[in-house]
């Protein structure tokens, strides 16, 4: 797939690393063009200027903070109907609480602000360190990503992308259910940092055969 990563922080860099390793044609963009060039060079991707960067890609990964997400996505000028993966969480400055919830979610707010794209919530419960290390946890266990979205073909494409990197995928339903996934990420952050379990953890669901 042709995939654009918007964002050059820990999550953006980890996505570029894992997507290129999986054989995708990856581009990266961000506010700091020099950093985008460094990330691209390190992982065999291509750095692009922000304006118009989304055009022609099959999937756009929005790997910014929530506060910057709408402006960053608009600047990249996504094509009508383009698939956008929102990985953001609406966190407070100390990362220990959410700024919105119950009646909306970061994903729904981004979708309202940029309504011409097909938005899928995914990877918001995965720590950057775990994404960079890869999804294999040993003993046959793999990191899970949850997907929420209103467009079935878009979710299928994101599922294929996630599985190409080795992740397990659980379909969490419509985009409205991002209201559940974002608090789940908040719990994961608390367990990782507040409770001292570290960043080698990720939530999943198990079931009895």
XYZ file of N, CA, C and O in Angstrom:
836
model
N 0.838 -1.206 0.000
C 0.000 0.000 0.000
C 0.874 1.258 0.000
O 1.994 1.241 0.502
N 0.329 2.343 -0.523
C 0.943 3.654 -0.386
C 0.351 4.306 0.860
O -0.863 4.520 0.941
N 1.216 4.597 1.834
C 0.748 5.066 3.141
C 1.516 6.317 3.534
O 2.751 6.363 3.439
N 0.796 7.333 3.986
C 1.405 8.540 4.529
C 1.274 8.538 6.043
O 0.193 8.291 6.575
N 2.357 8.848 6.720
C 2.347 9.040 8.172
C 2.496 10.532 8.430
O 3.479 11.152 8.002
N 1.509 11.111 9.111
C 1.580 12.515 9.515
C 2.045 12.545 10.967
O 1.330 12.108 11.870
N 3.247 13.051 11.195
C 3.790 13.094 12.547
C 5.146 12.428 12.605
O 5.326 11.332 12.060
N 6.085 13.068 13.282
C 7.451 12.560 13.350
C 7.908 12.262 14.773
O 9.096 12.117 15.029
N 6.940 12.184 15.692
C 7.272 11.830 17.071
C 7.486 10.337 17.220
O 7.709 9.615 16.240
N 7.409 9.857 18.446
C 7.678 8.440 18.713
C 6.719 7.524 17.969
O 7.132 6.497 17.404
N 5.427 7.850 17.957
C 4.464 7.007 17.253
C 4.650 7.083 15.750
O 4.659 6.066 15.053
N 4.811 8.289 15.220
C 5.002 8.436 13.785
C 6.232 7.700 13.299
O 6.185 6.978 12.294
N 7.343 7.864 14.009
C 8.581 7.186 13.631
C 8.425 5.670 13.690
O 8.911 4.943 12.810
N 7.729 5.184 14.717
C 7.520 3.735 14.847
C 6.655 3.194 13.715
O 6.910 2.094 13.200
N 5.643 3.958 13.307
C 4.826 3.532 12.178
C 5.654 3.456 10.901
O 5.539 2.498 10.132
N 6.470 4.467 10.646
C 7.316 4.447 9.452
C 8.218 3.214 9.466
O 8.368 2.514 8.461
N 8.800 2.936 10.615
C 9.673 1.769 10.757
C 8.945 0.462 10.443
O 9.413 -0.355 9.645
N 7.794 0.263 11.068
C 7.091 -1.008 10.912
C 6.441 -1.152 9.538
O 6.400 -2.252 8.967
N 5.949 -0.052 8.982
C 5.295 -0.122 7.673
C 6.293 -0.381 6.555
O 6.020 -1.154 5.635
N 7.453 0.266 6.616
C 8.471 -0.012 5.600
C 8.981 -1.433 5.738
O 9.213 -2.123 4.737
N 9.128 -1.896 6.959
C 9.567 -3.275 7.195
C 8.565 -4.273 6.621
O 8.948 -5.359 6.150
N 7.279 -3.905 6.630
C 6.232 -4.785 6.092
C 6.114 -4.687 4.575
O 5.282 -5.379 3.976
N 6.907 -3.818 3.959
C 6.936 -3.752 2.509
C 6.064 -2.695 1.865
O 5.908 -2.676 0.642
N 5.499 -1.799 2.656
C 4.652 -0.744 2.112
C 5.499 0.420 1.584
O 6.654 0.604 1.994
N 4.918 1.198 0.695
C 5.559 2.394 0.173
C 5.150 3.556 1.068
O 4.012 4.022 1.010
N 6.070 4.018 1.900
C 5.727 4.915 3.003
C 6.313 6.307 2.788
O 7.480 6.464 2.408
N 5.491 7.318 3.064
C 5.930 8.705 3.108
C 5.652 9.242 4.505
O 4.775 8.744 5.217
N 6.406 10.266 4.891
C 6.206 10.869 6.207
C 6.280 12.378 6.073
O 7.043 12.914 5.261
N 5.459 13.071 6.851
C 5.468 14.524 6.862
C 5.224 15.017 8.281
O 4.714 14.279 9.134
N 5.583 16.269 8.533
C 5.374 16.850 9.846
C 5.743 18.316 9.841
O 6.278 18.845 8.852
N 5.475 18.995 10.942
C 5.762 20.423 11.044
C 7.251 20.712 10.907
O 7.652 21.743 10.378
N 8.089 19.794 11.421
C 9.548 19.943 11.349
C 10.048 19.139 10.158
O 10.189 17.908 10.228
N 10.305 19.827 9.045
C 10.697 19.124 7.821
C 12.039 18.416 7.974
O 12.254 17.351 7.385
N 12.935 18.975 8.766
C 14.234 18.334 8.976
C 14.064 17.013 9.724
O 14.719 16.011 9.402
N 13.183 17.002 10.707
C 12.942 15.769 11.447
C 12.256 14.742 10.574
O 12.560 13.545 10.648
N 11.336 15.179 9.724
C 10.686 14.257 8.786
C 11.722 13.619 7.871
O 11.662 12.414 7.587
N 12.682 14.417 7.415
C 13.739 13.889 6.554
C 14.596 12.873 7.300
O 15.002 11.844 6.729
N 14.869 13.125 8.565
C 15.663 12.195 9.371
C 14.936 10.868 9.557
O 15.530 9.794 9.417
N 13.647 10.944 9.881
C 12.847 9.729 10.064
C 12.790 8.938 8.767
O 12.966 7.709 8.754
N 12.553 9.630 7.666
C 12.473 8.965 6.366
C 13.792 8.292 6.018
O 13.823 7.130 5.577
N 14.889 8.989 6.218
C 16.207 8.439 5.886
C 16.536 7.223 6.740
O 17.097 6.237 6.254
N 16.157 7.281 8.000
C 16.466 6.189 8.929
C 15.754 4.904 8.545
O 16.286 3.807 8.747
N 14.559 5.016 7.972
C 13.747 3.822 7.739
C 13.448 3.539 6.263
O 12.631 2.670 5.953
N 14.093 4.250 5.368
C 13.904 3.969 3.953
C 12.573 4.434 3.403
O 12.013 3.800 2.497
N 12.067 5.549 3.949
C 10.807 6.130 3.478
C 11.102 7.417 2.719
O 12.255 7.747 2.439
N 10.063 8.168 2.399
C 10.204 9.419 1.678
C 9.597 10.538 2.503
O 8.487 10.397 3.023
N 10.319 11.642 2.648
C 9.800 12.806 3.360
C 9.111 13.734 2.380
O 9.590 13.940 1.259
N 7.970 14.280 2.811
C 7.189 15.180 1.963
C 6.888 16.469 2.703
O 6.745 16.475 3.933
N 6.744 17.589 1.987
C 6.225 18.796 2.630
C 4.787 18.565 3.064
O 4.067 17.745 2.480
N 4.357 19.277 4.079
C 3.030 19.036 4.653
C 1.917 19.289 3.646
O 1.012 18.453 3.476
N 1.959 20.411 2.963
C 0.848 20.796 2.100
C 0.662 19.795 0.957
O 1.567 19.556 0.171
N -0.511 19.171 0.931
C -0.827 18.235 -0.138
C -0.212 16.865 0.008
O -0.323 16.039 -0.902
N 0.394 16.573 1.144
C 1.107 15.306 1.310
C 0.204 14.087 1.211
O 0.648 13.003 0.820
N -1.073 14.234 1.570
C -1.973 13.075 1.606
C -2.359 12.575 0.220
O -2.704 11.392 0.060
N -2.300 13.443 -0.775
C -2.817 13.104 -2.093
C -2.182 11.841 -2.668
O -0.965 11.677 -2.657
N -3.036 10.933 -3.154
C -2.572 9.734 -3.836
C -2.263 8.552 -2.951
O -1.963 7.472 -3.461
N -2.342 8.716 -1.641
C -2.079 7.604 -0.733
C -3.350 6.805 -0.457
O -4.443 7.355 -0.428
N -3.175 5.515 -0.237
C -4.321 4.669 0.083
C -4.779 4.861 1.522
O -5.975 4.799 1.824
N -3.812 5.072 2.407
C -4.112 5.260 3.829
C -3.254 6.400 4.361
O -2.078 6.523 4.023
N -3.855 7.233 5.209
C -3.137 8.289 5.923
C -3.215 7.978 7.411
O -4.315 7.763 7.941
N -2.076 7.935 8.069
C -2.045 7.694 9.516
C -1.806 9.018 10.224
O -0.785 9.677 10.009
N -2.746 9.405 11.058
C -2.685 10.673 11.781
C -2.010 10.430 13.126
O -2.647 10.054 14.105
N -0.686 10.621 13.149
C 0.122 10.295 14.329
C 0.615 11.555 15.016
O 1.809 11.702 15.315
N -0.312 12.462 15.285
C -0.006 13.689 16.015
C -0.708 13.628 17.366
O -1.450 12.696 17.654
N -0.499 14.645 18.181
C -1.331 14.798 19.358
C -2.734 15.190 18.948
O -2.950 15.736 17.845
N -3.707 14.944 19.804
C -5.090 15.275 19.457
C -5.266 16.764 19.183
O -5.961 17.156 18.243
N -4.621 17.608 19.974
C -4.789 19.051 19.818
C -4.323 19.545 18.447
O -4.829 20.542 17.932
N -3.376 18.857 17.834
C -2.835 19.264 16.540
C -3.460 18.502 15.377
O -3.186 18.803 14.202
N -4.309 17.527 15.653
C -4.730 16.567 14.632
C -5.505 17.197 13.482
O -5.213 16.950 12.311
N -6.500 17.998 13.790
C -7.347 18.561 12.733
C -6.538 19.464 11.818
O -6.611 19.359 10.578
N -5.741 20.362 12.395
C -4.939 21.272 11.578
C -3.942 20.494 10.722
O -3.725 20.821 9.545
N -3.326 19.455 11.294
C -2.339 18.666 10.550
C -2.990 17.921 9.398
O -2.435 17.856 8.291
N -4.171 17.373 9.648
C -4.863 16.631 8.596
C -5.327 17.575 7.489
O -5.168 17.269 6.293
N -5.877 18.696 7.856
C -6.318 19.668 6.845
C -5.143 20.145 5.994
O -5.256 20.294 4.772
N -4.001 20.394 6.629
C -2.832 20.869 5.900
C -2.349 19.849 4.874
O -1.861 20.217 3.804
N -2.503 18.574 5.197
C -2.078 17.516 4.273
C -3.024 17.361 3.094
O -2.725 16.635 2.147
N -4.184 18.016 3.154
C -5.168 18.063 2.065
C -5.580 16.664 1.606
O -5.285 16.243 0.476
N -6.275 15.919 2.453
C -6.678 14.560 2.070
C -7.651 14.555 0.899
O -8.448 15.481 0.731
N -7.560 13.511 0.093
C -8.487 13.335 -1.018
C -9.871 12.978 -0.479
O -10.005 12.423 0.613
N -10.892 13.273 -1.260
C -12.252 12.894 -0.883
C -12.347 11.375 -0.763
O -11.909 10.644 -1.661
N -12.859 10.898 0.366
C -13.014 9.468 0.584
C -11.761 8.751 1.022
O -11.766 7.522 1.151
N -10.694 9.493 1.274
C -9.434 8.863 1.682
C -9.560 8.239 3.072
O -10.262 8.748 3.941
N -8.886 7.117 3.266
C -8.907 6.442 4.564
C -7.902 7.110 5.489
O -6.720 7.239 5.152
N -8.362 7.528 6.651
C -7.498 8.155 7.655
C -7.584 7.352 8.939
O -8.681 7.078 9.448
N -6.436 6.974 9.467
C -6.356 6.244 10.732
C -6.042 7.240 11.842
O -4.974 7.867 11.837
N -6.961 7.380 12.773
C -6.781 8.279 13.915
C -6.257 7.467 15.094
O -6.941 6.581 15.597
N -5.039 7.797 15.553
C -4.452 7.070 16.684
C -4.466 7.916 17.955
O -3.934 7.503 18.976
N -5.095 9.105 17.906
C -4.956 10.060 19.001
C -5.802 9.698 20.217
O -6.788 8.972 20.123
N -5.412 10.272 21.342
C -6.198 10.216 22.571
C -6.279 11.627 23.149
O -5.254 12.327 23.203
N -7.457 12.070 23.593
C -7.617 13.439 24.101
C -7.152 13.550 25.557
O -7.957 13.609 26.489
N -5.846 13.606 25.749
C -5.268 13.513 27.085
C -4.994 14.881 27.700
O -4.689 15.846 26.997
N -5.075 14.947 29.023
C -4.662 16.143 29.747
C -3.134 16.250 29.715
O -2.435 15.323 29.281
N -2.620 17.369 30.195
C -1.177 17.618 30.124
C -0.356 16.568 30.871
O 0.772 16.266 30.486
N -0.928 15.992 31.938
C -0.179 14.984 32.703
C -0.438 13.560 32.211
O 0.053 12.601 32.789
N -1.230 13.424 31.134
C -1.532 12.130 30.502
C -2.387 11.197 31.364
O -2.589 10.046 31.001
N -2.893 11.687 32.460
C -3.600 10.811 33.387
C -5.116 10.914 33.294
O -5.835 10.201 33.994
N -5.643 11.801 32.443
C -7.094 11.941 32.288
C -7.414 12.279 30.832
O -6.537 12.692 30.073
N -8.701 12.112 30.479
C -9.173 12.501 29.157
C -9.857 13.866 29.230
O -10.494 14.194 30.233
N -9.740 14.630 28.174
C -10.353 15.953 28.154
C -11.780 15.926 27.629
O -12.550 16.856 27.865
N -12.143 14.882 26.865
C -13.510 14.709 26.386
C -13.904 13.253 26.517
O -13.045 12.373 26.627
N -15.197 12.986 26.502
C -15.666 11.611 26.597
C -17.157 11.554 26.852
O -17.828 12.583 26.933
N -17.684 10.343 26.963
C -19.099 10.054 27.229
C -20.006 10.388 26.039
O -20.688 9.529 25.514
N -20.022 11.657 25.616
C -20.932 12.051 24.542
C -20.216 12.263 23.214
O -20.864 12.547 22.194
N -18.912 12.156 23.188
C -18.141 12.270 21.955
C -16.766 11.657 22.193
O -16.482 11.123 23.261
N -15.907 11.721 21.177
C -14.553 11.169 21.268
C -13.649 11.981 20.367
O -14.116 12.747 19.506
N -12.355 11.817 20.532
C -11.406 12.489 19.641
C -11.693 12.102 18.194
O -11.707 12.954 17.302
N -11.928 10.823 17.965
C -12.169 10.344 16.604
C -13.398 11.003 15.981
O -13.371 11.434 14.822
N -14.481 11.084 16.738
C -15.708 11.692 16.208
C -15.523 13.179 15.939
O -16.040 13.709 14.949
N -14.774 13.856 16.800
C -14.542 15.284 16.597
C -13.684 15.534 15.361
O -13.940 16.470 14.595
N -12.677 14.701 15.135
C -11.847 14.840 13.936
C -12.686 14.564 12.691
O -12.589 15.268 11.685
N -13.521 13.531 12.762
C -14.384 13.193 11.623
C -15.359 14.321 11.307
O -15.656 14.587 10.135
N -15.869 14.994 12.317
C -16.773 16.132 12.085
C -16.020 17.301 11.447
O -16.553 18.008 10.586
N -14.802 17.511 11.885
C -14.022 18.645 11.401
C -13.520 18.439 9.972
O -13.343 19.410 9.229
N -13.258 17.176 9.611
C -12.766 16.847 8.269
C -13.682 15.766 7.702
O -13.340 14.589 7.639
N -14.889 16.139 7.284
C -15.922 15.152 6.967
C -15.763 14.441 5.631
O -16.501 13.487 5.361
N -14.811 14.848 4.808
C -14.683 14.214 3.493
C -13.840 12.952 3.513
O -13.668 12.303 2.485
N -13.286 12.564 4.672
C -12.453 11.367 4.756
C -13.231 10.223 5.414
O -14.275 10.437 6.038
N -12.710 9.008 5.252
C -13.264 7.827 5.928
C -12.345 7.513 7.103
O -11.262 6.975 6.931
N -12.794 7.877 8.294
C -11.929 7.819 9.464
C -12.101 6.514 10.226
O -13.224 6.072 10.478
N -10.977 5.909 10.584
C -10.962 4.677 11.368
C -10.100 4.911 12.605
O -8.962 5.375 12.508
N -10.645 4.606 13.764
C -9.880 4.669 15.007
C -9.081 3.391 15.148
O -9.634 2.285 15.019
N -7.786 3.498 15.426
C -6.961 2.301 15.592
C -5.641 2.682 16.258
O -5.219 3.837 16.219
N -5.004 1.717 16.875
C -3.658 1.832 17.439
C -3.560 2.820 18.604
O -2.465 3.081 19.084
N -4.678 3.369 19.075
C -4.588 4.328 20.169
C -4.291 3.669 21.504
O -3.948 4.356 22.471
N -4.387 2.342 21.583
C -4.099 1.628 22.834
C -2.718 0.979 22.809
O -2.401 0.171 23.682
N -1.892 1.325 21.814
C -0.557 0.726 21.678
C 0.501 1.775 22.010
O 0.536 2.848 21.400
N 1.374 1.474 22.961
C 2.463 2.382 23.289
C 3.447 2.480 22.123
O 3.685 1.499 21.405
N 4.051 3.651 21.964
C 5.030 3.856 20.889
C 6.189 2.879 21.008
O 6.693 2.357 20.002
N 6.629 2.622 22.230
C 7.760 1.721 22.424
C 7.425 0.312 21.958
O 8.278 -0.387 21.385
N 6.196 -0.103 22.188
C 5.765 -1.441 21.775
C 5.572 -1.494 20.262
O 5.904 -2.493 19.622
N 5.057 -0.422 19.691
C 4.913 -0.359 18.240
C 6.280 -0.456 17.570
O 6.454 -1.179 16.591
N 7.260 0.261 18.101
C 8.600 0.236 17.518
C 9.257 -1.138 17.659
O 9.975 -1.585 16.763
N 9.000 -1.801 18.776
C 9.602 -3.115 19.023
C 8.956 -4.208 18.193
O 9.560 -5.261 17.961
N 7.716 -3.979 17.757
C 6.989 -4.981 16.991
C 5.985 -5.714 17.850
O 6.075 -5.727 19.082
N 5.002 -6.350 17.214
C 3.850 -6.894 17.940
C 4.061 -8.255 18.588
O 3.192 -8.728 19.305
N 5.196 -8.898 18.358
C 5.424 -10.237 18.897
C 5.803 -10.157 20.376
O 6.862 -9.637 20.737
N 4.932 -10.674 21.240
C 5.166 -10.663 22.685
C 5.770 -11.968 23.185
O 6.002 -12.126 24.383
N 6.006 -12.909 22.278
C 6.547 -14.205 22.676
C 5.449 -15.179 23.062
O 4.303 -14.792 23.335
N 5.791 -16.453 23.074
C 4.860 -17.517 23.459
C 3.574 -17.476 22.630
O 2.492 -17.798 23.125
N 3.691 -17.066 21.364
C 2.526 -17.038 20.483
C 1.586 -15.877 20.691
O 0.515 -15.826 20.084
N 1.973 -14.921 21.527
C 1.111 -13.777 21.817
C 1.503 -12.583 20.955
O 2.691 -12.319 20.756
N 0.487 -11.863 20.455
C 0.741 -10.687 19.648
C -0.098 -9.509 20.153
O -1.176 -9.706 20.704
N 0.426 -8.330 19.953
C -0.278 -7.117 20.360
C -1.548 -6.957 19.527
O -1.547 -7.201 18.321
N -2.606 -6.539 20.190
C -3.900 -6.315 19.543
C -4.122 -4.832 19.296
O -3.804 -3.993 20.143
N -4.674 -4.494 18.139
C -5.231 -3.167 17.929
C -6.726 -3.298 17.712
O -7.192 -4.237 17.072
N -7.469 -2.372 18.286
C -8.920 -2.315 18.117
C -9.245 -1.315 17.022
O -8.615 -0.260 16.922
N -10.238 -1.625 16.202
C -10.664 -0.753 15.113
C -12.101 -0.326 15.326
O -12.963 -1.151 15.627
N -12.363 0.974 15.161
C -13.734 1.487 15.186
C -13.913 2.409 13.994
O -13.072 3.270 13.725
N -15.006 2.225 13.267
C -15.262 3.068 12.106
C -16.617 2.759 11.503
O -17.196 1.704 11.764
N -17.083 3.674 10.674
C -18.413 3.537 10.075
C -18.383 3.013 8.646
O -19.435 2.769 8.063
N -17.194 2.860 8.072
C -17.060 2.434 6.679
C -16.372 1.071 6.637
O -15.197 0.951 6.976
N -17.120 0.034 6.225
C -16.597 -1.332 6.261
C -15.372 -1.521 5.369
O -14.377 -2.114 5.812
N -15.364 -1.059 4.105
C -14.160 -1.224 3.281
C -12.934 -0.520 3.873
O -11.809 -1.015 3.753
N -13.136 0.632 4.507
C -12.014 1.332 5.146
C -11.453 0.504 6.285
O -10.226 0.377 6.444
N -12.330 -0.091 7.086
C -11.855 -0.940 8.174
C -11.138 -2.176 7.641
O -10.153 -2.633 8.233
N -11.612 -2.715 6.530
C -10.942 -3.868 5.927
C -9.531 -3.510 5.491
O -8.578 -4.297 5.677
N -9.361 -2.327 4.905
C -8.035 -1.890 4.468
C -7.102 -1.688 5.657
O -5.925 -2.080 5.618
N -7.607 -1.079 6.728
C -6.784 -0.854 7.920
C -6.465 -2.187 8.598
O -5.359 -2.388 9.111
N -7.419 -3.112 8.580
C -7.167 -4.450 9.114
C -6.028 -5.120 8.353
O -5.110 -5.705 8.953
N -6.061 -5.032 7.031
C -5.006 -5.634 6.216
C -3.653 -4.993 6.519
O -2.629 -5.691 6.607
N -3.636 -3.682 6.679
C -2.402 -2.983 7.013
C -1.851 -3.434 8.361
O -0.657 -3.739 8.508
N -2.731 -3.495 9.371
C -2.305 -3.900 10.711
C -1.775 -5.323 10.718
O -0.739 -5.621 11.331
N -2.460 -6.218 10.030
C -2.029 -7.611 9.992
C -0.733 -7.778 9.220
O 0.071 -8.664 9.535
N -0.508 -6.929 8.221
C 0.755 -7.008 7.482
C 1.944 -6.701 8.385
O 3.059 -7.164 8.132
N 1.712 -5.921 9.441
C 2.765 -5.619 10.422
C 2.816 -6.646 11.536
O 3.662 -6.556 12.426
N 1.873 -7.597 11.528
C 1.876 -8.660 12.523
C 0.941 -8.478 13.685
O 0.947 -9.286 14.625
N 0.095 -7.452 13.657
C -0.808 -7.191 14.775
C -2.084 -8.033 14.684
O -2.567 -8.329 13.592
N -2.610 -8.393 15.826
C -3.955 -8.940 15.907
C -4.938 -7.780 15.801
O -4.628 -6.649 16.205
N -6.120 -8.050 15.273
C -7.118 -6.995 15.087
C -8.451 -7.434 15.681
O -8.902 -8.557 15.448
N -9.072 -6.546 16.436
C -10.432 -6.763 16.935
C -11.297 -5.620 16.445
O -10.987 -4.440 16.686
N -12.369 -5.942 15.737
C -13.316 -4.941 15.245
C -14.190 -4.493 16.414
O -14.962 -5.282 16.969
N -14.074 -3.220 16.780
C -14.807 -2.682 17.926
C -16.084 -1.957 17.520
O -16.676 -1.244 18.329
N -16.504 -2.115 16.252
C -17.779 -1.545 15.850
C -17.667 -0.179 15.214
O -16.662 0.151 14.577
N -18.686 0.633 15.397
C -18.776 1.920 14.723
C -17.843 2.951 15.356
O -17.299 2.741 16.446
N -17.691 4.084 14.677
C -16.797 5.125 15.174
C -17.237 5.637 16.540
O -16.396 6.050 17.352
N -18.518 5.589 16.817
C -19.020 5.995 18.135
C -18.323 5.234 19.263
O -18.139 5.757 20.366
N -17.901 4.007 18.984
C -17.274 3.192 20.015
C -15.833 3.607 20.324
O -15.210 3.041 21.225
N -15.333 4.614 19.604
C -14.074 5.239 20.025
C -14.221 5.829 21.422
O -13.229 6.017 22.128
N -15.460 6.090 21.833
C -15.710 6.574 23.204
C -15.317 5.538 24.240
O -15.095 5.882 25.418
N -15.263 4.273 23.846
C -14.782 3.213 24.731
C -13.276 3.018 24.588
O -12.573 2.746 25.571
N -12.782 3.132 23.359
C -11.365 2.838 23.110
C -10.439 3.893 23.711
O -9.343 3.565 24.164
N -10.876 5.135 23.712
C -10.016 6.184 24.267
C -9.861 6.068 25.790
O -8.740 6.183 26.300
N -10.914 5.784 26.558
C -10.705 5.496 27.979
C -9.867 4.231 28.213
O -9.120 4.153 29.193
N -10.003 3.247 27.325
C -9.175 2.044 27.450
C -7.696 2.408 27.315
O -6.843 1.887 28.036
N -7.399 3.327 26.404
C -6.028 3.817 26.278
C -5.593 4.543 27.545
O -4.439 4.421 27.985
N -6.525 5.307 28.130
C -6.215 5.989 29.385
C -5.854 5.015 30.491
O -4.911 5.247 31.258
N -6.579 3.912 30.573
C -6.264 2.882 31.562
C -4.895 2.275 31.284
O -4.094 2.050 32.206
N -4.612 2.024 30.005
C -3.325 1.449 29.640
C -2.174 2.380 30.024
O -1.127 1.936 30.516
N -2.373 3.681 29.809
C -1.352 4.660 30.189
C -1.157 4.676 31.699
O -0.022 4.718 32.195
N -2.264 4.619 32.452
C -2.126 4.573 33.905
C -1.354 3.334 34.346
O -0.435 3.409 35.169
N -1.731 2.181 33.788
C -1.053 0.944 34.188
C 0.427 0.978 33.818
O 1.279 0.529 34.581
N 0.720 1.531 32.630
C 2.100 1.570 32.186
C 2.960 2.514 32.992
O 4.070 2.159 33.406
N 2.445 3.711 33.247
C 3.234 4.744 33.919
C 2.843 4.932 35.382
O 3.699 4.931 36.266
N 1.534 5.102 35.641
C 1.092 5.338 37.012
C 1.308 4.149 37.927
O 1.725 4.293 39.082
N 1.029 2.937 37.415
C 1.189 1.727 38.227
C 2.542 1.052 38.008
O 2.821 0.017 38.619
N 3.354 1.612 37.124
C 4.718 1.115 36.965
C 4.876 -0.187 36.212
O 5.898 -0.857 36.337
N 3.879 -0.554 35.384
C 4.001 -1.809 34.640
C 4.865 -1.677 33.391
O 5.208 -2.679 32.762
N 5.187 -0.443 33.008
C 6.047 -0.232 31.852
C 5.274 -0.201 30.547
O 4.060 -0.414 30.501
N 5.995 0.034 29.461
C 5.365 0.231 28.160
C 5.315 -1.034 27.308
O 4.890 -0.978 26.153
N 5.696 -2.163 27.875
C 5.608 -3.423 27.144
C 4.281 -4.128 27.351
O 4.206 -5.357 27.314
N 3.222 -3.355 27.551
C 1.890 -3.912 27.802
C 0.909 -3.383 26.767
O 1.117 -2.329 26.175
N -0.159 -4.135 26.560
C -1.225 -3.705 25.651
C -2.492 -4.453 25.999
O -2.452 -5.645 26.339
N -3.643 -3.801 25.915
C -4.904 -4.495 26.222
C -5.353 -5.403 25.084
O -5.059 -5.161 23.916
N -6.075 -6.465 25.431
C -6.713 -7.309 24.449
C -7.936 -7.959 25.096
O -8.221 -7.721 26.263
N -8.655 -8.776 24.345
C -9.784 -9.547 24.870
C -9.471 -11.015 24.657
O -8.951 -11.403 23.610
N -9.762 -11.826 25.666
C -9.587 -13.273 25.543
C -10.941 -13.941 25.664
O -11.866 -13.393 26.258
N -11.036 -15.117 25.076
C -12.305 -15.839 25.181
C -12.042 -17.326 25.333
O -11.011 -17.846 24.895
N -12.978 -17.982 25.944
C -12.884 -19.415 26.143
C -13.303 -20.125 24.850
O -14.346 -19.801 24.257
N -12.506 -21.063 24.411
C -12.850 -21.832 23.191
C -14.046 -22.741 23.426
O -14.279 -23.196 24.542
